[in-house]
PDB file of C-alpha atoms in Angstrom:
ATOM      1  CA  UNK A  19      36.390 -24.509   8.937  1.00 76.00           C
ATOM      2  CA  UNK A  20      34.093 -24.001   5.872  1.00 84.00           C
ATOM      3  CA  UNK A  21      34.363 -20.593   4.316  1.00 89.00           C
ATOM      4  CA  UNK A  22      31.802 -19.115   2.632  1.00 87.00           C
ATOM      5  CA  UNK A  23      31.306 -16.082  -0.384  1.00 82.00           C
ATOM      6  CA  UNK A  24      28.552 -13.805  -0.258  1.00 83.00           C
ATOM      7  CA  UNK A  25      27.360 -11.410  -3.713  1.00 84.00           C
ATOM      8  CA  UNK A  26      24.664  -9.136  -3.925  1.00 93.00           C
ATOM      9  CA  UNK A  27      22.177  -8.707  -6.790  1.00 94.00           C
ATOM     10  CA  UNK A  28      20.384  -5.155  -7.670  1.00 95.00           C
ATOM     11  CA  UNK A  29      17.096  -5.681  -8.596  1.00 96.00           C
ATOM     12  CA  UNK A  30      14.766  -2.952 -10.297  1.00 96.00           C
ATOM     13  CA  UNK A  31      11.236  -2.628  -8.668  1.00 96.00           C
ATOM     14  CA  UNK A  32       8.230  -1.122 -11.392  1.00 95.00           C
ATOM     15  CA  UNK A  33       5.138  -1.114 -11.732  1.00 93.00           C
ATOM     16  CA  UNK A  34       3.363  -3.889 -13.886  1.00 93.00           C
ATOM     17  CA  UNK A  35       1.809  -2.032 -16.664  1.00 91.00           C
ATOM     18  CA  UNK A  36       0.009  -5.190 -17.448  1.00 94.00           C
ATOM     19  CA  UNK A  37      -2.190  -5.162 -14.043  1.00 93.00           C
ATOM     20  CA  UNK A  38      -5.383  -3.248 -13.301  1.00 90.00           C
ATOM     21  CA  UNK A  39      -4.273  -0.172 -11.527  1.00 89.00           C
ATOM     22  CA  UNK A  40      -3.549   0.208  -7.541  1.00 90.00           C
ATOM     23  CA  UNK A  41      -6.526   0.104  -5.283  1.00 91.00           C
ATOM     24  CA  UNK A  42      -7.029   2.264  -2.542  1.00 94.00           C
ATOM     25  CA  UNK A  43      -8.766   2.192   0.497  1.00 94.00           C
ATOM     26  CA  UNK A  44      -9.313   3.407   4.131  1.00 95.00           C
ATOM     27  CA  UNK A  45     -10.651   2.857   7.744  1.00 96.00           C
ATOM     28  CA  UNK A  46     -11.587   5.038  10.160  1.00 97.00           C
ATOM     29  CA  UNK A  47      -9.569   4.565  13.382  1.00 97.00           C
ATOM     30  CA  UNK A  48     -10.438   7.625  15.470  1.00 96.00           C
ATOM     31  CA  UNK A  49     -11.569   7.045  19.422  1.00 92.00           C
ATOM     32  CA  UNK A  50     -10.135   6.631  22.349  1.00 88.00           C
ATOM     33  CA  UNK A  51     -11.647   3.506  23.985  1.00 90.00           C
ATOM     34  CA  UNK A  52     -11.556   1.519  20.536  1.00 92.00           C
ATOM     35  CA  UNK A  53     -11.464   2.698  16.423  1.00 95.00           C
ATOM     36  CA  UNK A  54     -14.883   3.655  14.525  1.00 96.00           C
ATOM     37  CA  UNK A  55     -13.961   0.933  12.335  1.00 96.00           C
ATOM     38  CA  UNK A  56     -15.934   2.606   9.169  1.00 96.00           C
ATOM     39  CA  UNK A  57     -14.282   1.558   6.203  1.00 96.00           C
ATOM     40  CA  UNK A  58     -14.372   2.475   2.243  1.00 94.00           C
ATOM     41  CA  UNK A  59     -16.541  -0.297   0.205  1.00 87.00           C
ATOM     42  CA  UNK A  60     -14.786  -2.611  -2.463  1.00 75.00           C
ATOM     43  CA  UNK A  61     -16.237  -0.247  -5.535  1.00 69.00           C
ATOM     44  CA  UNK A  62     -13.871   2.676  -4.053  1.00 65.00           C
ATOM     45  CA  UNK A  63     -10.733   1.347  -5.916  1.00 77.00           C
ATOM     46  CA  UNK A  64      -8.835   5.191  -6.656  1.00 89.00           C
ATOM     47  CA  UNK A  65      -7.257   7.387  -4.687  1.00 92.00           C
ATOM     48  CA  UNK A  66     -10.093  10.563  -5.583  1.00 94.00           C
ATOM     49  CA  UNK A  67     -12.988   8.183  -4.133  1.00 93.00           C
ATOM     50  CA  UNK A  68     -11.671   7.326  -0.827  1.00 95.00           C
ATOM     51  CA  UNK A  69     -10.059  10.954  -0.723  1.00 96.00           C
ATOM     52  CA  UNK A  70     -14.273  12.086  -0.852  1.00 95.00           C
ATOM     53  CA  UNK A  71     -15.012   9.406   1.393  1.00 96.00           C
ATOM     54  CA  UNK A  72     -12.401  10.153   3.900  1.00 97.00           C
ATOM     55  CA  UNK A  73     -13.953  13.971   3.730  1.00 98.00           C
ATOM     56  CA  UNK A  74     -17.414  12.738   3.824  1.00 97.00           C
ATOM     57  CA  UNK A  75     -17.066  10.659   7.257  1.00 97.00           C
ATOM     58  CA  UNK A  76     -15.239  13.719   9.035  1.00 97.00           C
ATOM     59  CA  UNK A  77     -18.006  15.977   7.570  1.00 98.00           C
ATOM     60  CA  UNK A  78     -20.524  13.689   9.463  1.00 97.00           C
ATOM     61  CA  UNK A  79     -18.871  12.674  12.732  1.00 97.00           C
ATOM     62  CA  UNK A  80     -16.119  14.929  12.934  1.00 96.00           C
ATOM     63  CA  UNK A  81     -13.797  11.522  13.186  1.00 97.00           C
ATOM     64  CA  UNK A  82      -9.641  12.701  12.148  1.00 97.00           C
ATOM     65  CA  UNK A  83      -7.829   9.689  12.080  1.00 97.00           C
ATOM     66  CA  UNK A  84      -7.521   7.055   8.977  1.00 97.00           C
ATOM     67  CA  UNK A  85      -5.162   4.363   8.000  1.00 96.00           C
ATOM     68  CA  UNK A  86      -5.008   4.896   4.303  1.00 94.00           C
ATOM     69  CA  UNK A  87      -3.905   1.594   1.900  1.00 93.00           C
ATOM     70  CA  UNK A  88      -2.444   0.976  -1.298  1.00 92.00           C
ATOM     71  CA  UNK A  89      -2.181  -2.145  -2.979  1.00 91.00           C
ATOM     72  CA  UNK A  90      -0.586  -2.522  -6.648  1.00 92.00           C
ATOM     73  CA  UNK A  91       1.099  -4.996  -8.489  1.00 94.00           C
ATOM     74  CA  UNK A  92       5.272  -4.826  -8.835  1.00 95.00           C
ATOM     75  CA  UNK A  93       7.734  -6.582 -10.715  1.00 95.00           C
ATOM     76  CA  UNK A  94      11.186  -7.231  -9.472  1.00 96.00           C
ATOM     77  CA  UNK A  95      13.464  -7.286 -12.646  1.00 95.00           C
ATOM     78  CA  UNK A  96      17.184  -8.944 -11.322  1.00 95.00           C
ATOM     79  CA  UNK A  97      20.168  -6.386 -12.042  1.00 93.00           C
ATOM     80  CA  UNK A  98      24.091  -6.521 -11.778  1.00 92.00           C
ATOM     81  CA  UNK A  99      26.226  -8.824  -9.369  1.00 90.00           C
ATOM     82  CA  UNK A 100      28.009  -6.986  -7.257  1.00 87.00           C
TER      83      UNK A 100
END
């Protein structure tokens, strides 16, 4: 019978100050039968752009419903044994 030893590592998740900042973006998914499927363009990178674009599509079709994403770079820095 082989035994075996398990250890777990901490690791410390940042931000990478060295990246270009997070980029934001959203699509509309309102409707019953199937989603709107509008979606932000590539130049709406921050959060305050697809925030007025969000506001902007419910203004004109009165859609509610919007998967919001952020993507960012992290870095994983190893910690402690345990």
């Amino acid at each position: 019978m082989t035994r075996a030893t398990y250890r777990f590592r901490n690791y410390e998740i940042s931000s990478d100050p060295t990246s270009p900042p997070p980029a934001y973006s959203a699509v509309c998914v309102t409707g019953e039968e199937s989603d709107c499927g509008a979606a932000t363009s590539d130049e709406q990178i921050t959060e305050d752009a697809v925030a007025e674009w969000i506001a902007e599509h419910s203004r004109d079709t009165g859609h509610d419903l919007y998967r919001k994403k952020v993507e960012g770079y992290v870095r994983s820095e190893p910690g402690e044994w345990q």
